[in-house]
mmCIF file of C-alpha atoms and ligand atoms in Angstrom:
data_model
loop_
_atom_site.group_PDB
_atom_site.id
_atom_site.type_symbol
_atom_site.label_atom_id
_atom_site.label_comp_id
_atom_site.label_asym_id
_atom_site.label_seq_id
_atom_site.Cartn_x
_atom_site.Cartn_y
_atom_site.Cartn_z
ATOM 1 C CA MET A 3 -5.710 -0.747 26.689
ATOM 2 C CA GLN A 4 -5.582 -0.542 22.919
ATOM 3 C CA ILE A 5 -3.163 -2.439 20.726
ATOM 4 C CA TYR A 6 -3.031 -0.912 17.277
ATOM 5 C CA LEU A 7 -2.126 -3.469 14.608
ATOM 6 C CA ASP A 8 -3.686 -1.821 11.574
ATOM 7 C CA ASN A 9 -0.816 0.325 10.291
ATOM 8 C CA ALA A 10 -1.461 -0.689 6.682
ATOM 9 C CA ALA A 11 -4.831 1.108 6.944
ATOM 10 C CA THR A 12 -3.333 4.190 8.516
ATOM 11 C CA THR A 13 -0.660 5.174 11.021
ATOM 12 C CA LYS A 14 -0.535 7.421 14.053
ATOM 13 C CA MET A 15 1.107 10.743 13.254
ATOM 14 C CA SER A 16 4.630 11.178 14.557
ATOM 15 C CA LYS A 17 5.261 13.862 17.176
ATOM 16 C CA THR A 18 7.752 15.452 14.775
ATOM 17 C CA ALA A 19 5.179 15.709 11.979
ATOM 18 C CA ILE A 20 2.605 17.267 14.320
ATOM 19 C CA SER A 21 5.008 19.853 15.698
ATOM 20 C CA VAL A 22 6.295 20.752 12.234
ATOM 21 C CA MET A 23 2.727 21.385 11.031
ATOM 22 C CA LEU A 24 1.552 23.659 13.832
ATOM 23 C CA PRO A 25 3.288 26.905 12.746
ATOM 24 C CA TYR A 26 1.752 26.529 9.264
ATOM 25 C CA MET A 27 -1.728 26.550 10.779
ATOM 26 C CA ASP A 28 -0.827 29.527 12.904
ATOM 27 C CA ALA A 29 1.829 32.151 12.111
ATOM 28 C CA ILE A 30 2.787 31.044 8.599
ATOM 29 C CA TYR A 31 -0.654 30.847 7.020
ATOM 30 C CA GLY A 32 -0.070 32.666 3.737
ATOM 31 C CA ASN A 33 -1.097 31.411 0.309
ATOM 32 C CA PRO A 34 2.040 30.446 -1.635
ATOM 33 C CA SER A 35 0.592 32.097 -4.740
ATOM 34 C CA SER A 36 0.437 35.501 -3.018
ATOM 35 C CA LEU A 37 3.203 37.946 -3.869
ATOM 36 C CA HIS A 38 3.448 39.568 -0.420
ATOM 37 C CA SER A 39 5.852 38.411 2.279
ATOM 38 C CA ALA A 40 3.293 36.193 4.075
ATOM 39 C CA GLY A 41 2.698 34.352 0.784
ATOM 40 C CA GLN A 42 6.379 34.119 0.048
ATOM 41 C CA ALA A 43 7.084 32.547 3.443
ATOM 42 C CA ALA A 44 4.599 29.813 2.542
ATOM 43 C CA ALA A 45 6.074 29.485 -0.959
ATOM 44 C CA GLU A 46 9.530 28.994 0.509
ATOM 45 C CA ALA A 47 8.250 26.297 2.846
ATOM 46 C CA LEU A 48 6.551 24.572 -0.096
ATOM 47 C CA ALA A 49 9.740 24.611 -2.167
ATOM 48 C CA ASP A 50 11.733 23.297 0.770
ATOM 49 C CA ALA A 51 9.290 20.419 1.377
ATOM 50 C CA ARG A 52 9.340 19.472 -2.315
ATOM 51 C CA GLU A 53 13.129 19.441 -2.286
ATOM 52 C CA ARG A 54 13.306 17.234 0.807
ATOM 53 C CA ILE A 55 10.723 14.746 -0.465
ATOM 54 C CA ALA A 56 12.560 14.524 -3.792
ATOM 55 C CA LYS A 57 15.780 13.774 -1.922
ATOM 56 C CA CYS A 58 14.127 10.856 -0.098
ATOM 57 C CA LEU A 59 13.159 9.328 -3.469
ATOM 58 C CA GLY A 60 16.317 10.118 -5.418
ATOM 59 C CA CYS A 61 14.683 12.521 -7.877
ATOM 60 C CA THR A 62 14.581 16.290 -8.406
ATOM 61 C CA ALA A 63 12.083 18.677 -6.835
ATOM 62 C CA ASN A 64 10.357 19.522 -10.117
ATOM 63 C CA GLU A 65 9.559 15.837 -10.588
ATOM 64 C CA ILE A 66 7.259 15.915 -7.511
ATOM 65 C CA THR A 67 3.564 16.868 -7.712
ATOM 66 C CA PHE A 68 1.511 17.090 -4.529
ATOM 67 C CA THR A 69 -1.867 15.340 -4.488
ATOM 68 C CA SER A 70 -4.600 14.655 -1.951
ATOM 69 C CA GLY A 71 -3.181 11.192 -1.290
ATOM 70 C CA GLY A 72 -2.319 7.835 -2.778
ATOM 71 C CA SER A 73 -5.610 7.363 -4.617
ATOM 72 C CA GLU A 74 -5.349 10.653 -6.486
ATOM 73 C CA ALA A 75 -1.695 10.005 -7.335
ATOM 74 C CA ASP A 76 -2.579 6.579 -8.764
ATOM 75 C CA ASN A 77 -5.456 8.038 -10.796
ATOM 76 C CA GLN A 78 -3.361 10.865 -12.181
ATOM 77 C CA ALA A 79 -0.395 8.660 -13.062
ATOM 78 C CA ILE A 80 -2.464 6.080 -14.906
ATOM 79 C CA LEU A 81 -4.730 8.536 -16.718
ATOM 80 C CA SER A 82 -1.712 10.611 -17.795
ATOM 81 C CA ALA A 83 0.143 7.599 -19.191
ATOM 82 C CA ALA A 84 -3.043 6.465 -20.937
ATOM 83 C CA LYS A 85 -3.417 9.850 -22.589
ATOM 84 C CA ILE A 86 0.175 9.774 -23.842
ATOM 85 C CA GLY A 87 -0.424 6.258 -25.162
ATOM 86 C CA ALA A 88 -3.704 7.080 -26.860
ATOM 87 C CA ARG A 89 -2.038 9.899 -28.808
ATOM 88 C CA LYS A 90 0.328 7.323 -30.316
ATOM 89 C CA GLY A 91 -2.398 4.738 -30.852
ATOM 90 C CA LYS A 92 -1.089 2.627 -27.968
ATOM 91 C CA LYS A 93 -4.011 1.518 -25.857
ATOM 92 C CA HIS A 94 -2.784 -1.522 -23.954
ATOM 93 C CA ILE A 95 -1.908 -1.485 -20.246
ATOM 94 C CA VAL A 96 -0.256 -4.183 -18.125
ATOM 95 C CA SER A 97 -1.034 -4.433 -14.414
ATOM 96 C CA THR A 98 -1.719 -7.116 -11.821
ATOM 97 C CA ALA A 99 -4.793 -8.763 -10.335
ATOM 98 C CA PHE A 100 -3.964 -7.689 -6.772
ATOM 99 C CA GLU A 101 -3.507 -3.912 -7.141
ATOM 100 C CA HIS A 102 -5.239 -1.436 -4.847
ATOM 101 C CA HIS A 103 -8.710 -0.388 -6.022
ATOM 102 C CA ALA A 104 -7.370 3.104 -6.794
ATOM 103 C CA VAL A 105 -5.478 1.395 -9.628
ATOM 104 C CA LEU A 106 -7.980 -1.335 -10.562
ATOM 105 C CA HIS A 107 -10.972 0.999 -10.775
ATOM 106 C CA THR A 108 -9.012 3.531 -12.838
ATOM 107 C CA LEU A 109 -8.051 0.728 -15.230
ATOM 108 C CA GLU A 110 -11.690 -0.374 -15.358
ATOM 109 C CA LYS A 111 -12.635 3.155 -16.401
ATOM 110 C CA LEU A 112 -10.024 3.091 -19.174
ATOM 111 C CA LYS A 113 -11.276 -0.297 -20.321
ATOM 112 C CA ASN A 114 -14.695 1.271 -20.855
ATOM 113 C CA GLU A 115 -12.968 3.919 -22.955
ATOM 114 C CA GLY A 116 -11.482 1.313 -25.283
ATOM 115 C CA PHE A 117 -8.194 0.419 -23.589
ATOM 116 C CA GLU A 118 -7.166 -3.194 -23.323
ATOM 117 C CA ILE A 119 -6.013 -4.200 -19.852
ATOM 118 C CA THR A 120 -3.872 -7.247 -19.059
ATOM 119 C CA LEU A 121 -3.975 -8.131 -15.360
ATOM 120 C CA LEU A 122 -1.106 -10.470 -14.543
ATOM 121 C CA ASP A 123 -1.789 -13.515 -12.382
ATOM 122 C CA VAL A 124 -0.144 -13.436 -8.996
ATOM 123 C CA HIS A 125 1.778 -16.478 -7.787
ATOM 124 C CA GLU A 126 0.583 -18.248 -4.665
ATOM 125 C CA ASN A 127 3.395 -16.605 -2.691
ATOM 126 C CA GLY A 128 2.077 -13.149 -3.643
ATOM 127 C CA LEU A 129 4.804 -12.255 -6.109
ATOM 128 C CA ILE A 130 4.882 -11.142 -9.742
ATOM 129 C CA LEU A 131 7.843 -12.308 -11.813
ATOM 130 C CA PRO A 132 9.653 -9.855 -14.123
ATOM 131 C CA GLU A 133 9.301 -12.451 -16.928
ATOM 132 C CA GLN A 134 5.517 -12.180 -16.673
ATOM 133 C CA VAL A 135 5.761 -8.462 -17.324
ATOM 134 C CA GLU A 136 8.176 -9.004 -20.194
ATOM 135 C CA GLN A 137 5.864 -11.518 -21.868
ATOM 136 C CA ALA A 138 2.799 -9.311 -21.449
ATOM 137 C CA ILE A 139 4.297 -6.181 -23.041
ATOM 138 C CA ARG A 140 3.174 -5.669 -26.664
ATOM 139 C CA GLU A 141 3.892 -3.166 -29.422
ATOM 140 C CA ASP A 142 0.867 -1.151 -28.316
ATOM 141 C CA THR A 143 1.580 -1.197 -24.563
ATOM 142 C CA CYS A 144 1.702 2.330 -23.138
ATOM 143 C CA LEU A 145 1.936 1.605 -19.403
ATOM 144 C CA VAL A 146 2.978 -1.029 -16.903
ATOM 145 C CA THR A 147 1.660 -0.398 -13.381
ATOM 146 C CA VAL A 148 2.717 -2.821 -10.637
ATOM 147 C CA MET A 149 2.448 -2.071 -6.928
ATOM 148 C CA TYR A 150 5.633 -1.943 -4.880
ATOM 149 C CA VAL A 151 4.211 -3.649 -1.783
ATOM 150 C CA ASN A 152 0.800 -5.259 -1.606
ATOM 151 C CA ASN A 153 -1.328 -3.612 1.070
ATOM 152 C CA GLU A 154 -2.966 -6.814 2.288
ATOM 153 C CA ILE A 155 -0.283 -9.478 2.220
ATOM 154 C CA GLY A 156 2.818 -7.236 2.316
ATOM 155 C CA THR A 157 4.730 -8.923 -0.499
ATOM 156 C CA ILE A 158 7.514 -6.846 -2.074
ATOM 157 C CA GLN A 159 7.612 -6.946 -5.890
ATOM 158 C CA PRO A 160 10.836 -6.986 -7.962
ATOM 159 C CA ILE A 161 10.447 -3.320 -8.892
ATOM 160 C CA LYS A 162 13.957 -2.662 -10.210
ATOM 161 C CA GLU A 163 13.844 -5.661 -12.566
ATOM 162 C CA ILE A 164 10.371 -4.765 -13.831
ATOM 163 C CA GLY A 165 11.563 -1.187 -14.343
ATOM 164 C CA GLU A 166 14.548 -2.411 -16.328
ATOM 165 C CA ILE A 167 12.294 -4.366 -18.688
ATOM 166 C CA CYS A 168 9.961 -1.402 -19.182
ATOM 167 C CA ARG A 169 12.896 0.949 -19.791
ATOM 168 C CA ALA A 170 14.339 -1.418 -22.412
ATOM 169 C CA LYS A 171 10.960 -1.677 -24.169
ATOM 170 C CA GLY A 172 10.214 2.041 -23.960
ATOM 171 C CA VAL A 173 7.083 1.588 -21.838
ATOM 172 C CA ILE A 174 6.193 3.934 -18.959
ATOM 173 C CA PHE A 175 6.483 2.196 -15.582
ATOM 174 C CA HIS A 176 4.326 3.353 -12.674
ATOM 175 C CA THR A 177 4.387 1.862 -9.191
ATOM 176 C CA ASP A 178 1.923 2.379 -6.357
ATOM 177 C CA ALA A 179 4.482 2.660 -3.561
ATOM 178 C CA VAL A 180 2.010 3.731 -0.881
ATOM 179 C CA GLN A 181 2.906 0.781 1.368
ATOM 180 C CA ALA A 182 6.621 1.031 0.599
ATOM 181 C CA ALA A 183 7.469 4.717 1.035
ATOM 182 C CA GLY A 184 9.075 5.365 4.395
ATOM 183 C CA HIS A 185 9.352 1.616 5.042
ATOM 184 C CA LEU A 186 11.766 0.459 2.314
ATOM 185 C CA HIS A 187 14.662 2.198 0.580
ATOM 186 C CA ILE A 188 13.460 3.762 -2.668
ATOM 187 C CA ASN A 189 15.569 5.301 -5.403
ATOM 188 C CA VAL A 190 13.563 5.997 -8.545
ATOM 189 C CA GLN A 191 16.720 6.422 -10.653
ATOM 190 C CA GLU A 192 18.359 3.164 -9.633
ATOM 191 C CA GLN A 193 15.054 1.299 -9.792
ATOM 192 C CA ASN A 194 14.075 2.567 -13.267
ATOM 193 C CA ILE A 195 10.769 3.981 -12.023
ATOM 194 C CA ASP A 196 8.998 6.548 -14.240
ATOM 195 C CA MET A 197 6.053 7.308 -11.956
ATOM 196 C CA LEU A 198 5.523 6.603 -8.260
ATOM 197 C CA SER A 199 2.627 7.251 -5.870
ATOM 198 C CA LEU A 200 2.932 7.757 -2.129
ATOM 199 C CA SER A 201 0.668 8.807 0.716
ATOM 200 C CA ALA A 202 1.698 10.514 3.976
ATOM 201 C CA HIS A 203 -0.727 8.782 6.331
ATOM 202 C CA LYS A 204 0.918 5.408 5.694
ATOM 203 C CA PHE A 205 4.237 6.608 7.171
ATOM 204 C CA HIS A 206 3.136 8.579 10.252
ATOM 205 C CA GLY A 207 2.263 11.743 8.325
ATOM 206 C CA PRO A 208 -1.120 13.486 8.023
ATOM 207 C CA LYS A 209 -4.107 12.162 6.061
ATOM 208 C CA GLY A 210 -5.276 13.779 2.826
ATOM 209 C CA ILE A 211 -1.864 14.457 1.363
ATOM 210 C CA GLY A 212 0.316 12.491 -1.024
ATOM 211 C CA ALA A 213 2.754 12.902 -3.846
ATOM 212 C CA LEU A 214 3.294 11.704 -7.365
ATOM 213 C CA TYR A 215 6.808 11.454 -8.745
ATOM 214 C CA VAL A 216 6.899 11.724 -12.533
ATOM 215 C CA ARG A 217 10.167 11.485 -14.412
ATOM 216 C CA LYS A 218 11.184 14.643 -16.260
ATOM 217 C CA GLY A 219 9.871 14.663 -19.812
ATOM 218 C CA ILE A 220 6.673 12.695 -19.155
ATOM 219 C CA PRO A 221 3.733 15.107 -19.416
ATOM 220 C CA LEU A 222 1.109 14.918 -16.672
ATOM 221 C CA THR A 223 -2.597 15.442 -17.303
ATOM 222 C CA SER A 224 -4.365 17.429 -14.620
ATOM 223 C CA LEU A 225 -7.468 15.940 -13.032
ATOM 224 C CA ILE A 226 -8.484 19.197 -11.354
ATOM 225 C CA GLU A 227 -8.764 22.389 -13.387
ATOM 226 C CA GLY A 228 -8.317 25.837 -11.899
ATOM 227 C CA GLY A 229 -5.283 27.838 -10.867
ATOM 228 C CA ALA A 230 -1.709 27.246 -11.967
ATOM 229 C CA GLN A 231 -0.542 25.491 -8.799
ATOM 230 C CA GLU A 232 1.779 22.499 -9.217
ATOM 231 C CA ARG A 233 2.978 23.849 -12.572
ATOM 232 C CA GLY A 234 -0.594 23.750 -13.845
ATOM 233 C CA LYS A 235 -0.967 20.015 -13.179
ATOM 234 C CA ARG A 236 -3.040 20.143 -10.014
ATOM 235 C CA ALA A 237 -5.164 23.191 -9.290
ATOM 236 C CA GLY A 238 -6.096 24.293 -5.791
ATOM 237 C CA THR A 239 -4.343 26.176 -2.991
ATOM 238 C CA GLU A 240 -1.616 23.947 -1.610
ATOM 239 C CA ASN A 241 -2.221 22.285 1.762
ATOM 240 C CA ILE A 242 0.968 23.681 3.290
ATOM 241 C CA PRO A 243 0.542 22.263 6.836
ATOM 242 C CA ALA A 244 -0.027 18.756 5.457
ATOM 243 C CA ILE A 245 2.799 19.068 2.934
ATOM 244 C CA MET A 246 5.209 20.152 5.688
ATOM 245 C CA GLY A 247 3.989 17.286 7.878
ATOM 246 C CA MET A 248 4.476 14.813 5.033
ATOM 247 C CA ALA A 249 8.032 16.023 4.327
ATOM 248 C CA ALA A 250 8.967 15.756 8.011
ATOM 249 C CA ALA A 251 7.369 12.313 8.386
ATOM 250 C CA LEU A 252 9.041 10.957 5.248
ATOM 251 C CA GLU A 253 12.469 12.238 6.274
ATOM 252 C CA GLU A 254 12.052 10.841 9.757
ATOM 253 C CA ALA A 255 10.903 7.467 8.415
ATOM 254 C CA CYS A 256 13.693 7.298 5.832
ATOM 255 C CA ASP A 257 16.323 8.198 8.449
ATOM 256 C CA HIS A 258 15.229 5.191 10.538
ATOM 257 C CA ILE A 259 14.313 2.624 7.868
ATOM 258 C CA ASP A 260 16.967 0.074 8.773
ATOM 259 C CA GLU A 261 16.614 0.184 12.549
ATOM 260 C CA ASN A 262 12.806 0.185 12.326
ATOM 261 C CA ALA A 263 12.861 -2.736 9.886
ATOM 262 C CA VAL A 264 15.012 -4.830 12.229
ATOM 263 C CA LYS A 265 12.794 -4.071 15.202
ATOM 264 C CA ILE A 266 9.462 -4.527 13.409
ATOM 265 C CA ALA A 267 10.516 -7.680 11.538
ATOM 266 C CA ALA A 268 11.512 -9.303 14.851
ATOM 267 C CA LEU A 269 8.017 -8.597 16.218
ATOM 268 C CA ARG A 270 6.443 -9.790 12.947
ATOM 269 C CA ASP A 271 8.353 -13.060 13.038
ATOM 270 C CA LYS A 272 7.427 -13.648 16.661
ATOM 271 C CA LEU A 273 3.780 -13.078 15.757
ATOM 272 C CA ILE A 274 3.983 -15.415 12.748
ATOM 273 C CA MET A 275 5.680 -18.120 14.843
ATOM 274 C CA GLY A 276 2.877 -17.845 17.375
ATOM 275 C CA LEU A 277 0.007 -17.917 14.901
ATOM 276 C CA VAL A 278 1.247 -20.822 12.734
ATOM 277 C CA GLU A 279 0.724 -22.981 15.831
ATOM 278 C CA ILE A 280 -3.009 -22.612 15.259
ATOM 279 C CA PRO A 281 -4.084 -25.790 13.402
ATOM 280 C CA HIS A 282 -5.442 -25.394 9.867
ATOM 281 C CA SER A 283 -3.974 -21.923 9.418
ATOM 282 C CA VAL A 284 -1.812 -20.537 6.628
ATOM 283 C CA LEU A 285 0.381 -17.457 6.256
ATOM 284 C CA ASN A 286 -0.590 -15.481 3.158
ATOM 285 C CA GLY A 287 2.286 -14.062 1.103
ATOM 286 C CA ASP A 288 5.950 -14.952 0.873
ATOM 287 C CA GLY A 289 7.748 -15.428 4.180
ATOM 288 C CA SER A 290 10.848 -13.451 3.222
ATOM 289 C CA GLN A 291 9.939 -11.029 0.377
ATOM 290 C CA ARG A 292 7.668 -9.297 2.812
ATOM 291 C CA LEU A 293 7.222 -5.877 4.405
ATOM 292 C CA PRO A 294 8.710 -5.892 7.931
ATOM 293 C CA GLY A 295 5.347 -5.058 9.510
ATOM 294 C CA ASN A 296 2.932 -7.325 7.651
ATOM 295 C CA VAL A 297 1.277 -10.479 8.986
ATOM 296 C CA ASN A 298 -1.664 -12.019 7.121
ATOM 297 C CA PHE A 299 -3.249 -15.363 7.940
ATOM 298 C CA CYS A 300 -6.217 -17.444 6.875
ATOM 299 C CA PHE A 301 -7.837 -19.667 9.491
ATOM 300 C CA GLU A 302 -10.083 -22.411 8.185
ATOM 301 C CA GLY A 303 -13.653 -22.486 9.503
ATOM 302 C CA ILE A 304 -13.531 -18.861 10.630
ATOM 303 C CA GLU A 305 -15.403 -15.792 9.510
ATOM 304 C CA GLY A 306 -13.066 -12.786 9.373
ATOM 305 C CA GLU A 307 -15.592 -10.211 10.523
ATOM 306 C CA SER A 308 -16.425 -12.101 13.734
ATOM 307 C CA LEU A 309 -12.735 -12.531 14.408
ATOM 308 C CA LEU A 310 -12.189 -8.771 14.078
ATOM 309 C CA LEU A 311 -15.065 -7.857 16.373
ATOM 310 C CA LEU A 312 -13.984 -10.268 19.098
ATOM 311 C CA LEU A 313 -10.377 -9.062 18.849
ATOM 312 C CA ASP A 314 -11.637 -5.493 19.147
ATOM 313 C CA ASP A 315 -13.398 -6.518 22.385
ATOM 314 C CA LYS A 316 -9.967 -7.568 23.615
ATOM 315 C CA GLY A 317 -8.527 -4.170 22.656
ATOM 316 C CA ILE A 318 -6.830 -5.289 19.441
ATOM 317 C CA CYS A 319 -7.311 -3.228 16.260
ATOM 318 C CA ALA A 320 -6.864 -5.529 13.266
ATOM 319 C CA SER A 321 -8.197 -5.881 9.739
ATOM 320 C CA SER A 322 -9.419 -8.617 7.463
ATOM 321 C CA GLY A 323 -8.225 -7.478 4.082
ATOM 322 C CA SER A 324 -8.418 -3.847 3.073
ATOM 323 C CA ALA A 325 -10.395 -1.227 4.938
ATOM 324 C CA CYS A 326 -12.280 -0.388 1.744
ATOM 325 C CA THR A 327 -13.691 -3.904 1.358
ATOM 326 C CA SER A 328 -14.476 -4.593 4.997
ATOM 327 C CA GLY A 329 -18.169 -4.040 5.429
ATOM 328 C CA SER A 330 -18.885 -5.767 2.139
ATOM 329 C CA LEU A 331 -19.281 -9.528 2.002
ATOM 330 C CA ASP A 332 -17.006 -10.032 -1.002
ATOM 331 C CA PRO A 333 -13.823 -11.814 -0.054
ATOM 332 C CA SER A 334 -10.579 -9.959 -0.669
ATOM 333 C CA HIS A 335 -9.574 -9.805 -4.340
ATOM 334 C CA VAL A 336 -5.961 -10.087 -3.196
ATOM 335 C CA LEU A 337 -6.510 -13.411 -1.444
ATOM 336 C CA LEU A 338 -8.513 -14.700 -4.407
ATOM 337 C CA ALA A 339 -5.661 -13.593 -6.691
ATOM 338 C CA ILE A 340 -3.158 -15.766 -4.782
ATOM 339 C CA GLY A 341 -5.492 -18.721 -5.157
ATOM 340 C CA ARG A 342 -7.359 -18.859 -1.868
ATOM 341 C CA VAL A 343 -10.880 -20.210 -2.346
ATOM 342 C CA HIS A 344 -13.836 -18.080 -1.158
ATOM 343 C CA ASP A 345 -14.409 -19.913 2.142
ATOM 344 C CA ILE A 346 -10.769 -19.643 3.119
ATOM 345 C CA ALA A 347 -10.380 -16.030 1.963
ATOM 346 C CA HIS A 348 -13.299 -15.115 4.246
ATOM 347 C CA GLY A 349 -11.343 -16.279 7.278
ATOM 348 C CA SER A 350 -8.460 -13.856 6.898
ATOM 349 C CA LEU A 351 -6.738 -11.629 9.414
ATOM 350 C CA ARG A 352 -4.243 -8.851 8.670
ATOM 351 C CA LEU A 353 -2.086 -7.528 11.497
ATOM 352 C CA SER A 354 0.169 -4.660 10.420
ATOM 353 C CA LEU A 355 2.813 -3.487 12.871
ATOM 354 C CA SER A 356 4.720 -0.298 13.541
ATOM 355 C CA GLU A 357 7.861 0.519 15.502
ATOM 356 C CA GLU A 358 5.650 1.518 18.419
ATOM 357 C CA ASN A 359 4.424 -2.019 19.065
ATOM 358 C CA THR A 360 6.027 -4.004 21.881
ATOM 359 C CA GLU A 361 6.834 -7.657 22.571
ATOM 360 C CA GLU A 362 4.210 -7.722 25.313
ATOM 361 C CA GLU A 363 1.573 -6.569 22.826
ATOM 362 C CA ILE A 364 2.614 -9.308 20.399
ATOM 363 C CA GLU A 365 2.444 -11.973 23.131
ATOM 364 C CA TYR A 366 -1.004 -10.777 24.194
ATOM 365 C CA THR A 367 -2.129 -10.762 20.541
ATOM 366 C CA ILE A 368 -0.969 -14.339 19.932
ATOM 367 C CA LYS A 369 -2.813 -15.487 23.044
ATOM 368 C CA SER A 370 -5.957 -13.551 22.075
ATOM 369 C CA VAL A 371 -6.075 -14.750 18.458
ATOM 370 C CA LYS A 372 -5.676 -18.354 19.640
ATOM 371 C CA GLU A 373 -8.527 -17.918 22.115
ATOM 372 C CA VAL A 374 -10.861 -16.207 19.671
ATOM 373 C CA VAL A 375 -10.190 -18.664 16.825
ATOM 374 C CA GLY A 376 -10.800 -21.542 19.260
ATOM 375 C CA TYR A 377 -14.015 -19.980 20.501
ATOM 376 C CA LEU A 378 -15.385 -19.279 16.999
ATOM 377 C CA ARG A 379 -14.526 -22.779 15.801
ATOM 378 C CA ASN A 380 -16.290 -24.303 18.814
ATOM 379 C CA ILE A 381 -19.576 -22.620 17.933
ATOM 380 C CA SER A 382 -19.240 -23.160 14.165
ATOM 381 C CA PRO A 383 -21.313 -25.866 12.426
ATOM 382 C CA ILE A 384 -18.831 -25.826 9.522
ATOM 383 C CA TRP A 385 -15.996 -26.580 11.913
ATOM 384 C CA ARG A 386 -17.989 -29.485 13.386
ATOM 385 C CA ASP A 387 -18.415 -30.960 9.896
ATOM 386 C CA LEU A 388 -14.694 -30.623 9.255
ATOM 387 C CA VAL A 389 -13.709 -32.231 12.527
ATOM 388 C CA ASN A 390 -16.253 -35.061 12.061
ATOM 389 C CA GLY A 391 -14.897 -35.728 8.582
ATOM 390 C CA LYS A 392 -18.132 -34.734 6.805
ATOM 391 C CA LYS A 393 -16.132 -32.123 4.926
ATOM 392 C CA ASP A 394 -12.462 -32.134 3.969
ATOM 393 C CA PHE A 395 -10.081 -29.553 5.330
ATOM 394 C CA ILE A 396 -8.709 -27.245 2.667
ATOM 395 C CA ILE A 397 -5.827 -25.992 4.812
ATOM 396 C CA LYS A 398 -4.073 -29.130 6.005
HETATM 397 C C1 LIG B 540 -3.726 3.332 1.291
HETATM 398 C C2 LIG B 540 -3.368 2.943 -0.084
HETATM 399 C C3 LIG B 540 -3.773 3.720 -1.187
HETATM 400 C C4 LIG B 540 -4.664 4.917 -1.033
HETATM 401 O O1 LIG B 540 -4.014 5.985 -0.422
HETATM 402 P P1 LIG B 540 -4.903 7.196 0.171
HETATM 403 O O2 LIG B 540 -3.897 8.222 0.555
HETATM 404 O O3 LIG B 540 -5.634 6.646 1.334
HETATM 405 O O4 LIG B 540 -5.783 7.658 -0.936
HETATM 406 C C5 LIG B 540 -3.365 3.334 -2.435
HETATM 407 N N1 LIG B 540 -2.595 2.256 -2.619
HETATM 408 C C6 LIG B 540 -2.178 1.486 -1.600
HETATM 409 C C7 LIG B 540 -1.312 0.305 -1.861
HETATM 410 C C8 LIG B 540 -2.558 1.799 -0.308
HETATM 411 O O5 LIG B 540 -2.162 1.022 0.706
#
C-alpha cells in the first residue's frame, strides 16, 4: 500500500494527459518548424494547445511562451523585467522572503549585478498584505514578484489587490502561480497580472514543461539562443507531446476546480482536525486562506527527517518542507520567514493532497502520524527535558 501525500512536490499524471500525449510520440512526430505536412500537423497541435492554455488563464495565445517548467518561467520573467527596468535606470525589485528558490536565487543573481532587492516580511499566518507591497514600491522599482500560493504552507496571497497596486504605480507584476494553476481560478486580466509562471507536473501533467504568460507589450528576454521558436524568445524544438499533455491536464483541472476543491478541502480539514490533537503541535499557515490540499504542521521535539522516514515505512509519502531543501540540514526558509525558530522549523511535516486521496487514507495517516510522533518523542532526550521542565515548551 502506498499513500501519496506529496502533491506539492509533483502529481501523478492524469489518464487523459497520458492518452492525449501518446499520438504525438507516435504518428504525429513532426517538427512544427518543418514546412511539410508532418510538420504542419505538429504546428497545428502546438497552436491549438497554446490557445487552450490561454483560455484557461484568460489571456490570448500570443501571450503564452512555453518553457521547460516553473523554474525556467520564473527565471525568464524576472530577468526580462529586470532588463526592461535597467534600461530605464530602475533597478529595484520587490519580492517576499518565502518565495520558491527559482525566484530567490534569480533575485540573488540580480543583486550581484547591482539590483536592490526588497524581500517583504511574511506575517505569522503566511500572508503578505497589499499595503506592504504599496509601501515598498519606490520610484525606481521595476518589478514586484509575489507567489500566488506558497508551496510549503499553502497560503493564498491577495494577488488581485497586489496587481491593482502595481498597475496603478506602473510596475510590472509577476506571480509564481505554480501551486495555484489548475487548483484555483485564475484570470490574469481580472487579477491585474502582467507575468505568470506555471508548471504542468503540479496539476497532473507531464514533468519538464511549463508556461510563462506575459502581457502583450512587455518584451521578453530569451535565456536560450538558437532557432526562432516561441517568437524568438525560447529557442529549441518544441516538446509537442508534453505541451499537448499540459494543455489537456490544465483544461481537465480547470473544468473540475470547484468540485475538486470541495472534496480535497474536506479531506484536508479532517486531517488538520486529527493532527491538532497531537500535543505541542501547530498548523503552519492561515487556516482559511489556504490551498485546498495543503496541510503543514510543526511538532515540538521532533526531527522532520526521522518523521518522514518512519512514515515512509508505513507507506506514507510526505515531505518536510520543499523537496529541494530536504537532504540539507538547513531548516525551511518558509517556516523561518513566518517566525518559527530553528528547532521548531526542523520538526515540520507537509502533507499535500489530491482528489485521488480517500477518507480511509486520511484516517490511516492521522493514526500513523500520532504513532510516529509519539515514538520519536519517547526516544528523544530533548523531549525528556521538556517534559521534566528542564526546558520550556515553545509550542504551548
Ligand atoms: C514546483 C515549483 C516550482 C518549480 O517548478 P518546476 O517545473 O519543477 O521547475 C516553482 N515554484 C513553485 C511555487 C513550485 O511549487
